[in-house]
């Protein structure tokens, strides 16, 4: 057999996994790997401008494409810079393989230059991690890494490879099969539990389906739509679940939770059967836990991760299994039922809640951020891939951009990482989706990974950046206004760069927008005239605009603060 | 409630710290922890004594199962089981205390495994509470040093934790 060095084995493994793009940043400990990357053209490398950006980009690629995202970083600071990206992916169960360089095995533990205990540091924010100590283990370990990352409840896997291991020589054989005695993720749900769940659904008078990110991850939105349409049940989404059910379908109640719609929150609280699929009863989703659990209703919980079941809320019918498989089985059972539940009364109640139009907002001389998102949705016909940052703009995007298909909404839901938006947009650009890619961001978030404007230029990515600029860290400002008697401690951005000139300095197009009537023409200009350019729209929005409805921390889901325009 | 959780895990570098790290990260409590390879050198057997309500213990078991290196998890205290802990205790043994200490060791079925003209080292095996009782029973001022292994446990009869 042909002998090759460890670095070439790494690249061959990536090729075997059909990886076409990796995101990374070179450095001393990964020199061998970068040298092998240079010698081939199957695996294309995207050079970001920061390791955090590389991991976020790989994460954005994974979210948009449904494939495993791959990032390569060097040892020490390369690895520590990657940690935020890894933790972000971990909280949202995104499949990643992050390859980090490590100092030579003989130097490990010697406080060598650019040494850190990468496996130790990342242990708490990965699904699993490996340190490869021998060249003969590279192929099997990478095979395991990809398998673990994408199966079961997906997640990031870190593979730490010392420099000498990438230089050592060995033959290459990619294992066809894997036997992992300690890792056997379930797929099919327990048929008895599924039967019980269906029986409950068929008897429901006031049902609600709550679909989360798990539906997106298991590519089960078609099956979810089948179920909801067969039964004519109302559907709500968690932040991570947006797009798993068509946002324009009349059965869709909008998002639930801290910034959920009145109808979604009220229905979730007052239903008699709640079918939660691929969601984990996060504190931002259910509000006060006692209030949520105290409601008189039966809960069915479908999730692939047994530890998600009854972790925060005791459920009545747990079903552990892959969401797609379980939904398919449910649909089969429902088909066999002759009578569908009559929930006409329940729909009337829901329509009354919906009739209060909880997303209405006041308009005036200033640009309302909600208006910008609505215009963006109209102009892109809801077809764009939206990469969002974290803050008020994220919530407005979630509320006002109606996602009709999964994998169009990329955002950091669990960890809430500011700065993901631009690198997510970069990553998604390589997923080959043929749709416009938009980054919705704020003046705080965009500056956390602004350096990726260079990556976008280098690869000529025509991303449209919708920057809702209110000169504030808006979400924190909103909390200060509502709960800290308007003491705006360190949330006002006194100085801002000139974002238009900043975009131009990176070789992009910048457009400043200051009046409501200019919003639509500016968006048109960006999407039509500058179709092939990256355009940064610096949109100066009403600084006092708040995200409503809002469930204050510690309050129950039905205890909503509504906009004063209602 | 006190629970004894027993697990088989891959005998690999870092596996133990994954388990210990899980407990600290999620705020679970560890009273004792003991680990060593089994007759199959690729596997380690780990025993953890922890405290918590049913919900917490259920989560601990599930979270442990989720760790890739963990092969099997069982809550020994759910059914008939045996627990043992080993203690080595060095005591001052002079004058009238010398005889008294020998008597106490005999009563608790301990063995004196090291003798000097002023000290004994007593080896004592039993449940956690038996070892606690011994410490209670002797004069505290005479204790020079104690070292305990933490609890090991095994199911009774047909309850077998094996691959």
XYZ file of C-alpha atoms in Angstrom:
729
model
C 0.000 0.000 0.000
C 1.075 3.562 -0.672
C 2.456 5.312 2.326
C 1.578 8.937 2.916
C 1.946 11.428 5.705
C -0.721 12.074 8.309
C -1.698 15.392 6.754
C -2.474 13.719 3.442
C -4.494 11.102 5.286
C -6.532 13.926 6.852
C -7.274 15.395 3.433
C -8.105 11.985 1.972
C -10.570 11.446 4.817
C -12.248 14.768 4.013
C -12.487 13.704 0.385
C -14.003 10.372 1.409
C -16.595 12.301 3.412
C -17.367 14.323 0.258
C -16.364 17.539 1.958
C -16.120 20.193 -0.741
C -15.478 23.250 1.432
C -13.592 23.737 4.668
C -13.331 26.999 6.561
C -10.138 27.768 8.361
C -7.084 29.725 9.291
C -3.542 28.364 9.001
C -0.850 28.354 11.667
C 2.254 26.549 12.839
C 0.665 23.338 14.070
C -1.420 22.838 10.921
C 1.286 23.671 8.382
C 1.455 20.058 7.198
C -2.303 19.922 6.689
C -2.282 23.223 4.770
C 0.538 21.942 2.619
C -1.537 18.936 1.604
C -4.589 21.147 1.030
C -2.457 23.128 -1.405
C -1.597 20.031 -3.419
C -5.154 19.031 -4.291
C -8.309 20.739 -5.500
C -11.211 18.603 -4.335
C -11.440 20.157 -0.892
C -11.639 23.914 -1.286
C -10.496 26.088 1.564
C -12.182 29.328 2.580
C -9.795 31.593 4.436
C -11.713 33.557 7.051
C -10.141 36.427 8.945
C -10.524 34.980 12.433
C -10.868 31.414 13.730
C -14.192 32.298 15.333
C -15.390 33.326 11.885
C -14.165 30.023 10.452
C -16.159 27.917 12.883
C -19.256 30.120 12.547
C -18.956 29.871 8.762
C -18.714 26.078 8.927
C -21.721 26.172 11.262
C -23.678 28.417 8.872
C -22.785 26.082 6.012
C -24.083 23.119 8.040
C -27.320 24.866 8.999
C -28.044 25.924 5.426
C -27.001 22.698 3.681
C -27.812 20.008 6.239
C -24.312 18.617 5.796
C -21.457 18.427 8.275
C -19.522 21.704 8.429
C -15.740 21.469 8.643
C -13.295 23.974 10.117
C -9.514 23.826 10.482
C -7.681 25.895 13.084
C -4.211 25.883 14.539
C -3.186 25.079 18.113
C -3.335 27.431 21.120
C -5.041 30.706 20.209
C -6.454 29.123 17.049
C -8.278 26.598 19.162
C -9.345 29.033 21.893
C -10.701 31.435 19.273
C -12.723 28.546 17.891
C -14.374 27.824 21.234
C -17.206 30.367 20.885
C -18.062 28.917 17.498
C -17.994 25.375 18.822
C -20.153 26.218 21.839
C -22.623 28.015 19.562
C -22.983 24.943 17.351
C -23.227 22.678 20.373
C -26.144 24.546 21.917
C -28.089 24.326 18.641
C -27.071 20.707 17.841
C -25.288 21.561 14.603
C -23.035 18.894 13.063
C -19.455 20.117 12.795
C -16.031 18.570 12.614
C -13.380 20.966 13.850
C -9.817 19.895 13.173
C -7.325 21.649 15.413
C -3.575 21.460 15.212
C -1.684 20.598 18.364
C 1.974 20.916 19.306
C 4.099 17.830 18.695
C 3.307 14.906 21.032
C 6.719 15.231 22.692
C 5.897 18.848 23.575
C 2.426 18.244 24.990
C 2.328 19.309 28.618
C 5.549 21.308 28.329
C 3.839 24.718 27.998
C 5.144 24.799 24.458
C 4.636 27.758 22.112
C 0.947 27.979 21.115
C 0.079 25.012 23.284
C -3.241 24.668 25.046
C -5.239 21.683 26.248
C -7.737 21.844 23.403
C -9.472 18.605 24.297
C -9.796 19.763 27.909
C -10.973 23.254 27.016
C -13.576 22.103 24.516
C -14.805 19.086 26.476
C -17.839 20.919 27.810
C -18.991 22.344 24.533
C -18.658 19.423 22.127
C -20.622 16.283 21.478
C -17.290 14.497 21.615
C -13.628 15.193 21.061
C -10.470 13.291 20.243
C -6.736 13.750 20.562
C -4.970 11.630 17.936
C -1.646 10.365 19.196
C -0.681 8.036 16.381
C -0.813 8.420 12.622
C -2.455 4.993 12.259
C -5.521 6.285 14.148
C -6.255 9.291 11.911
C -8.591 7.610 9.423
C -10.683 5.748 12.000
C -10.901 8.766 14.270
C -12.060 11.082 11.499
C -14.598 8.498 10.389
C -15.894 8.366 13.960
C -15.894 12.151 14.175
C -18.118 12.580 11.111
C -20.390 9.742 12.191
C -20.846 11.115 15.706
C -21.320 14.684 14.459
C -24.167 13.870 12.076
C -26.046 11.015 13.759
C -28.357 10.980 16.758
C -28.692 14.462 18.169
C -26.071 16.140 15.988
C -23.282 18.273 17.395
C -19.724 19.469 17.010
C -16.788 17.063 17.272
C -13.260 18.368 17.775
C -10.305 16.372 16.484
C -6.991 17.580 17.872
C -3.960 16.432 15.854
C -0.370 17.029 16.979
C 2.020 18.299 14.343
C 4.287 15.244 14.352
C 1.283 12.972 13.775
C 0.530 14.858 10.553
C 4.165 14.361 9.473
C 4.407 10.638 10.307
C 3.752 8.211 7.486
C 1.209 5.436 7.201
C -0.941 3.696 4.626
C -4.448 5.034 4.040
C -7.576 2.995 4.367
C -10.884 4.646 5.124
C -13.029 2.272 7.174
C -16.281 1.380 5.419
C -18.128 0.530 8.609
C -17.897 1.613 12.205
C -18.665 -0.321 15.329
C -19.077 1.933 18.336
C -20.242 -0.128 21.279
C -20.778 2.939 23.420
C -22.689 5.002 20.873
C -25.858 3.627 19.337
C -28.336 6.448 18.713
C -31.976 5.471 18.519
C -33.976 6.169 15.389
C -37.365 4.492 15.419
C -39.619 5.567 18.242
C -41.317 3.072 20.549
C -44.477 2.013 18.718
C -46.529 1.745 21.915
C -45.641 5.316 22.845
C -46.449 6.550 19.346
C -49.845 4.808 19.530
C -50.495 6.516 22.879
C -49.511 9.866 21.419
C -51.826 9.436 18.444
C -54.702 8.394 20.715
C -54.223 11.598 22.697
C -54.110 13.681 19.519
C -57.297 12.099 18.189
C -59.148 12.954 21.388
C -57.809 16.494 21.615
C -60.243 19.375 21.748
C -57.653 22.130 21.969
C -54.418 20.807 20.430
C -51.242 22.694 19.576
C -48.169 21.437 17.770
C -44.914 23.065 18.802
C -42.078 22.289 16.402
C -38.458 23.058 17.195
C -35.035 22.851 15.608
C -35.139 19.051 15.709
C -37.668 19.078 12.874
C -35.240 21.105 10.755
C -32.281 18.931 11.726
C -34.028 15.699 10.787
C -35.406 17.176 7.552
C -38.915 16.335 8.680
C -40.837 19.483 7.747
C -42.738 17.709 4.974
C -43.938 15.099 7.437
C -44.837 17.765 9.969
C -46.897 19.584 7.355
C -48.638 16.292 6.502
C -49.565 15.750 10.129
C -50.763 19.300 10.774
C -52.774 19.430 7.547
C -54.357 16.006 8.048
C -55.621 17.063 11.452
C -55.963 20.799 10.777
C -54.068 21.474 13.994
C -52.486 24.826 14.820
C -48.674 24.925 14.714
C -46.226 27.153 16.515
C -42.440 27.196 16.221
C -39.637 27.799 18.625
C -36.989 30.251 17.456
C -34.910 27.326 16.189
C -37.891 25.687 14.521
C -38.795 28.589 12.226
C -39.220 27.339 8.691
C -40.053 23.804 9.778
C -43.671 24.729 9.072
C -44.660 27.263 6.393
C -44.841 30.714 7.958
C -47.592 31.774 5.556
C -49.839 28.773 6.263
C -53.053 29.833 8.066
C -52.418 27.083 10.622
C -49.200 28.791 11.674
C -49.525 30.840 14.863
C -46.076 32.395 14.743
C -43.248 31.868 17.166
C -43.905 31.190 20.834
C -41.884 32.199 23.858
C -40.424 35.354 25.278
C -41.146 37.270 22.071
C -43.819 34.971 20.738
C -47.147 36.105 19.327
C -50.168 36.400 21.585
C -51.942 33.570 19.762
C -48.962 31.196 19.965
C -48.345 31.803 23.640
C -51.994 31.735 24.677
C -52.669 28.596 22.663
C -49.627 26.825 24.121
C -50.722 27.692 27.613
C -54.449 26.947 27.205
C -54.365 23.886 24.962
C -55.406 20.450 26.216
C -52.789 18.528 24.235
C -49.387 19.974 23.390
C -47.360 18.014 20.871
C -43.768 19.214 21.162
C -41.476 17.908 18.449
C -37.720 18.343 18.416
C -37.677 21.089 21.022
C -36.370 21.149 24.561
C -38.569 23.487 26.628
C -35.902 26.166 26.807
C -36.424 28.925 29.389
C -36.907 31.508 26.611
C -39.578 29.318 25.081
C -41.729 28.355 28.049
C -41.253 31.309 30.395
C -41.875 30.603 34.052
C -41.481 26.878 34.485
C -44.084 26.466 37.258
C -46.633 28.478 35.326
C -45.945 26.441 32.185
C -46.017 23.079 33.915
C -49.048 24.084 35.982
C -51.350 24.392 32.965
C -53.888 21.573 32.713
C -52.851 19.819 29.550
C -51.202 16.649 28.358
C -47.786 16.985 26.783
C -46.406 14.661 24.124
C -42.687 15.139 23.605
C -40.855 13.715 20.613
C -37.080 14.034 20.754
C -34.084 11.993 19.702
C -32.207 12.785 22.901
C -33.539 10.875 25.935
C -31.944 13.450 28.238
C -34.166 16.158 26.725
C -37.224 14.303 27.949
C -38.512 15.457 31.320
C -35.364 17.533 31.835
C -37.245 20.748 32.560
C -40.898 19.832 32.192
C -42.441 16.459 33.085
C -44.233 15.145 30.049
C -47.093 12.679 29.781
C -46.130 10.797 26.638
C -42.416 10.814 25.841
C -41.346 9.405 22.480
C -37.614 8.973 22.001
C -36.741 8.726 18.354
C -35.720 10.459 15.191
C -38.377 13.107 14.533
C -38.785 12.132 10.860
C -39.325 8.448 11.652
C -41.736 9.176 14.486
C -43.785 11.630 12.413
C -44.004 9.135 9.585
C -45.329 6.478 11.955
C -47.800 8.968 13.455
C -49.076 9.904 10.010
C -49.605 6.254 9.189
C -51.657 5.718 12.334
C -53.648 8.902 11.785
C -54.477 7.826 8.226
C -56.086 4.703 9.593
C -58.401 6.717 11.847
C -61.828 7.249 10.340
C -62.779 10.366 12.281
C -60.603 13.402 12.657
C -60.941 15.520 15.775
C -63.316 18.461 15.465
C -61.559 21.503 16.831
C -63.705 24.232 15.291
C -64.341 25.910 18.651
C -60.639 25.978 19.427
C -59.876 27.648 16.114
C -62.465 30.314 16.942
C -60.691 31.055 20.218
C -57.360 31.166 18.443
C -58.715 33.529 15.784
C -59.858 35.877 18.552
C -56.318 35.956 19.909
C -54.933 36.355 16.422
C -57.440 39.158 15.809
C -55.647 41.264 18.404
C -52.703 41.481 15.975
C -49.989 41.369 18.590
C -47.278 42.209 16.048
C -48.794 45.573 15.138
C -46.423 48.482 15.600
C -46.576 52.251 15.512
C -45.170 54.087 12.542
C -43.921 57.635 12.329
C -41.151 59.741 10.862
C -38.441 57.330 11.907
C -37.741 54.009 10.236
C -39.316 51.204 12.198
C -37.123 48.076 12.166
C -40.188 45.852 11.827
C -41.091 47.698 8.632
C -37.641 46.991 7.190
C -38.039 43.257 7.776
C -41.525 43.280 6.248
C -40.206 45.062 3.154
C -37.298 42.660 2.938
C -39.698 39.721 3.065
C -41.861 41.221 0.320
C -38.924 41.997 -1.882
C -37.287 38.593 -1.529
C -40.707 36.882 -1.653
C -39.671 35.030 1.483
C -37.095 33.116 -0.530
C -33.887 34.454 0.994
C -31.588 32.629 3.373
C -31.576 34.850 6.443
C -28.455 34.768 8.604
C -29.208 36.700 11.728
C -27.097 38.051 14.524
C -28.298 38.245 18.096
C -30.425 40.953 19.635
C -33.566 42.923 18.851
C -33.041 42.600 15.094
C -32.959 38.811 15.525
C -36.356 38.821 17.205
C -37.841 41.169 14.619
C -36.516 38.944 11.861
C -38.032 35.912 13.586
C -41.368 37.679 13.978
C -41.745 39.464 10.647
C -39.896 37.369 8.067
C -42.202 34.480 7.302
C -40.127 31.390 6.623
C -41.890 28.978 4.320
C -39.132 26.401 4.183
C -36.530 25.024 6.558
C -32.831 25.948 6.527
C -33.563 29.528 5.506
C -33.255 30.851 9.058
C -29.749 30.707 10.472
C -29.267 32.107 13.932
C -27.702 31.366 17.274
C -30.697 30.349 19.360
C -29.204 28.535 22.319
C -25.967 30.334 23.059
C -27.119 33.685 21.660
C -23.753 34.537 20.145
C -23.463 38.077 18.812
C -21.324 38.135 15.685
C -22.560 34.958 13.996
C -24.585 36.703 11.310
C -21.900 37.667 8.807
C -19.890 34.414 9.062
C -23.135 32.413 8.854
C -23.912 34.279 5.632
C -20.396 33.512 4.379
C -20.777 29.814 5.196
C -24.245 29.571 3.690
C -22.904 31.114 0.480
C -20.953 27.898 -0.150
C -23.946 25.603 0.363
C -24.914 25.977 -3.310
C -28.529 26.896 -2.659
C -28.965 29.447 -5.437
C -30.915 31.830 -3.227
C -30.132 35.351 -2.074
C -28.279 35.402 1.225
C -29.091 38.165 3.645
C -27.455 38.996 6.940
C -29.795 40.793 9.311
C -27.731 42.424 11.990
C -27.397 45.304 14.410
C -24.726 47.895 14.985
C -23.499 45.945 18.012
C -23.410 42.448 16.526
C -21.909 43.331 13.145
C -18.785 44.706 14.809
C -18.096 41.410 16.538
C -17.114 39.629 13.310
C -16.793 42.583 10.933
C -13.452 41.234 9.657
C -15.331 38.645 7.586
C -16.167 41.421 5.107
C -12.723 40.604 3.735
C -13.565 36.903 3.322
C -16.733 37.885 1.492
C -14.721 40.119 -0.852
C -12.052 37.512 -1.522
C -14.721 35.030 -2.593
C -16.975 37.641 -4.267
C -19.997 36.707 -2.162
C -23.007 38.907 -2.985
C -24.351 38.923 0.573
C -26.842 41.652 1.461
C -26.264 43.029 4.941
C -29.318 44.655 6.467
C -27.870 46.578 9.375
C -30.571 47.903 11.692
C -28.564 50.685 13.239
C -30.072 52.228 16.367
C -26.817 53.272 18.029
C -27.681 51.012 20.925
C -27.190 47.492 22.140
C -30.912 47.404 21.647
C -31.989 44.290 23.478
C -30.052 45.191 26.602
C -31.323 48.754 26.295
C -34.888 47.409 26.138
C -34.380 45.470 29.394
C -32.835 48.532 30.998
C -35.828 50.608 29.934
C -38.387 48.105 31.173
C -36.723 46.688 34.268
C -33.948 49.101 35.307
C -35.823 52.421 35.189
C -34.174 53.461 31.917
C -30.665 53.543 33.308
C -28.869 52.876 30.025
C -25.654 51.600 31.464
C -23.066 51.147 28.679
C -25.605 50.334 25.982
C -25.375 53.536 24.002
C -22.793 53.329 21.241
C -21.574 56.893 21.381
C -19.170 56.420 18.543
C -19.954 54.369 15.481
C -17.797 53.877 12.438
C -19.167 55.166 9.160
C -20.499 51.789 8.047
C -20.929 52.907 4.444
C -17.280 53.885 4.143
C -16.284 50.813 6.080
C -18.034 48.635 3.510
C -16.360 50.609 0.744
C -12.964 50.203 2.392
C -13.424 46.448 2.043
C -14.368 46.918 -1.614
C -18.119 46.531 -1.130
C -21.116 48.780 -1.687
C -22.512 50.752 1.233
C -25.867 52.539 1.298
C -27.121 54.722 4.132
C -30.888 54.832 4.682
C -32.434 57.404 6.995
C -36.083 57.805 6.008
C -38.937 55.288 5.822
C -39.686 56.137 2.191
C -36.092 55.275 1.233
C -36.154 51.758 2.627
C -37.765 50.033 -0.310
C -35.742 51.821 -3.016
C -32.532 51.045 -1.140
C -33.455 47.360 -0.828
C -34.306 47.288 -4.522
C -31.016 48.858 -5.387
C -29.198 46.262 -3.317
C -31.032 43.267 -4.762
C -31.358 44.477 -8.352
C -28.733 47.006 -9.374
C -26.093 45.496 -7.092
C -27.277 41.928 -7.414
C -23.731 40.633 -7.680
C -22.156 42.828 -5.015
C -22.042 42.645 -1.319
C -24.177 45.541 -0.168
C -24.221 46.868 3.343
C -27.429 48.769 4.032
C -26.817 50.999 7.023
C -30.407 51.611 8.042
C -30.883 54.119 10.826
C -33.877 52.948 12.771
C -35.941 54.322 15.628
C -33.645 53.986 18.651
C -36.503 53.542 21.094
C -38.193 50.685 19.231
C -38.796 47.650 21.434
C -39.568 44.030 20.693
C -43.128 43.129 21.590
C -44.932 41.020 22.648
C -42.657 40.233 25.539
C -42.838 37.796 28.406
C -40.706 39.257 31.176
C -38.193 36.909 32.790
C -39.908 34.789 35.417
C -43.424 35.361 34.039
C -45.783 32.825 32.524
C -46.364 32.559 28.772
C -49.800 34.182 28.921
C -48.479 37.131 30.920
C -47.484 39.187 27.892
C -46.391 42.778 27.636
C -47.921 44.050 24.414
C -46.853 46.980 22.292
C -48.482 50.232 23.387
C -49.853 50.576 19.872
C -52.367 47.875 20.795
C -31.886 10.052 48.285
C -28.486 8.473 48.116
C -27.797 6.551 44.917
C -24.940 4.358 43.795
C -24.457 4.664 40.067
C -22.204 2.187 38.379
C -20.904 2.492 34.859
C -18.715 0.858 32.307
C -16.678 3.228 30.235
C -14.041 3.001 27.578
C -10.665 2.802 29.260
C -9.365 5.820 27.360
C -7.497 8.978 28.252
C -9.924 11.646 29.325
C -12.923 9.360 29.856
C -12.898 9.901 33.612
C -12.733 13.652 33.278
C -15.742 13.579 30.957
C -17.736 11.922 33.727
C -16.389 14.151 36.496
C -16.809 17.217 34.284
C -20.429 16.356 33.583
C -21.184 16.337 37.307
C -19.540 19.700 37.940
C -20.962 21.333 34.799
C -24.533 20.362 35.596
C -24.257 20.947 39.312
C -24.718 17.321 40.374
C -23.097 16.205 43.540
C -20.405 13.534 43.878
C -19.999 11.998 47.325
C -17.500 9.367 46.281
C -16.048 8.256 42.996
C -13.953 5.207 42.316
C -12.607 3.856 39.069
C -10.338 1.058 37.823
C -10.029 -1.199 34.792
C -12.090 -4.397 34.675
C -11.070 -7.923 33.608
C -11.472 -6.553 30.071
C -8.700 -3.960 29.954
C -10.516 -1.915 27.346
C -13.207 -1.128 29.924
C -13.142 0.721 33.212
C -15.749 0.336 35.911
C -16.674 3.478 37.730
C -18.858 3.832 40.792
C -20.307 7.157 41.859
C -22.260 7.844 45.001
C -24.514 10.821 44.539
C -27.535 12.394 46.145
C -30.641 13.783 44.499
C -34.364 13.487 43.930
C -35.762 11.074 41.349
C -35.736 13.743 38.633
C -32.090 14.537 39.223
C -31.037 10.895 39.285
C -32.977 10.277 36.061
C -31.144 13.178 34.423
C -27.783 12.006 35.743
C -28.344 8.562 34.265
C -29.454 9.990 30.928
C -26.640 12.506 30.746
C -24.088 9.805 31.557
C -25.526 7.577 28.851
C -25.130 10.452 26.414
C -21.360 10.583 26.910
C -19.768 8.812 23.974
C -17.217 6.995 26.163
C -19.850 5.585 28.500
C -20.885 2.093 27.485
C -23.418 1.177 30.178
C -24.999 2.826 33.185
C -26.927 1.268 36.043
C -28.358 2.690 39.246
C -27.295 -0.064 41.660
C -29.410 1.258 44.482
C -32.571 0.558 42.461
C -32.420 -3.107 43.527
C -30.544 -5.567 45.718
C -26.859 -4.792 45.750
C -23.723 -4.919 47.847
C -21.572 -1.906 48.592
C -18.124 -1.897 50.083
C -15.558 0.721 50.855
C -12.040 0.299 52.128
C -10.542 2.616 54.734
C -6.993 2.820 55.988
C -6.815 4.722 59.246
C -3.679 5.603 61.155
C -4.226 6.077 64.864
C -2.120 6.923 67.885
C -1.678 3.726 69.926
C 0.113 4.377 73.174
C -0.564 3.513 76.803
C -4.097 2.417 77.535
C -5.233 3.530 74.028
C -3.131 0.778 72.486
C -5.319 -2.007 73.854
C -8.504 -0.062 73.342
C -7.672 0.538 69.700
C -6.944 -3.140 69.129
C -10.303 -4.007 70.704
C -12.195 -1.507 68.544
C -10.486 -2.843 65.425
C -11.551 -6.365 66.385
C -15.138 -5.316 67.056
C -15.376 -3.733 63.595
C -13.581 -6.700 62.024
C -10.702 -4.490 61.037
C -7.127 -5.613 60.685
C -4.061 -3.918 62.007
C -1.655 -3.899 59.090
C 1.118 -1.663 60.361
C 2.476 -1.343 63.864
C 4.990 1.022 65.443
C 5.496 1.645 69.125
C 3.146 4.609 68.963
C 0.809 3.994 65.961
C -1.379 1.437 64.244
C -2.684 1.433 60.715
C -6.073 -0.265 60.657
C -7.628 -1.636 57.499
C -11.395 -1.645 57.540
C -13.862 -2.724 54.885
C -17.611 -2.254 54.831
C -20.412 0.011 53.859
C -19.907 3.728 54.014
C -21.888 3.957 57.212
C -19.896 1.212 58.921
C -16.692 3.146 58.265
C -18.365 6.305 59.529
C -19.407 4.436 62.673
C -15.859 3.329 63.355
C -14.647 6.907 63.140
C -17.441 7.907 65.511
C -16.623 5.100 67.890
C -12.971 5.873 68.511
C -11.528 8.885 70.227
C -11.216 11.542 67.488
C -8.089 12.921 69.045
C -6.286 9.672 68.299
C -6.873 9.769 64.552
C -3.711 10.745 62.709
C -4.786 10.124 59.144
C -7.601 8.499 57.197
C -7.841 7.462 53.599
C -10.954 5.971 51.999
C -11.365 4.464 48.563
C -14.926 5.557 47.970
C -17.734 3.115 47.430
C -17.586 0.144 45.065
C -20.803 -1.666 44.385
C -22.123 -4.732 42.642
C -25.627 -6.088 42.065
C -26.736 -9.195 43.911
C -27.433 -12.517 42.203
C -28.293 -12.294 38.521
C -27.911 -8.533 38.291
C -24.810 -8.282 36.151
C -23.267 -5.219 34.573
C -21.343 -6.532 31.621
C -21.226 -6.020 27.871
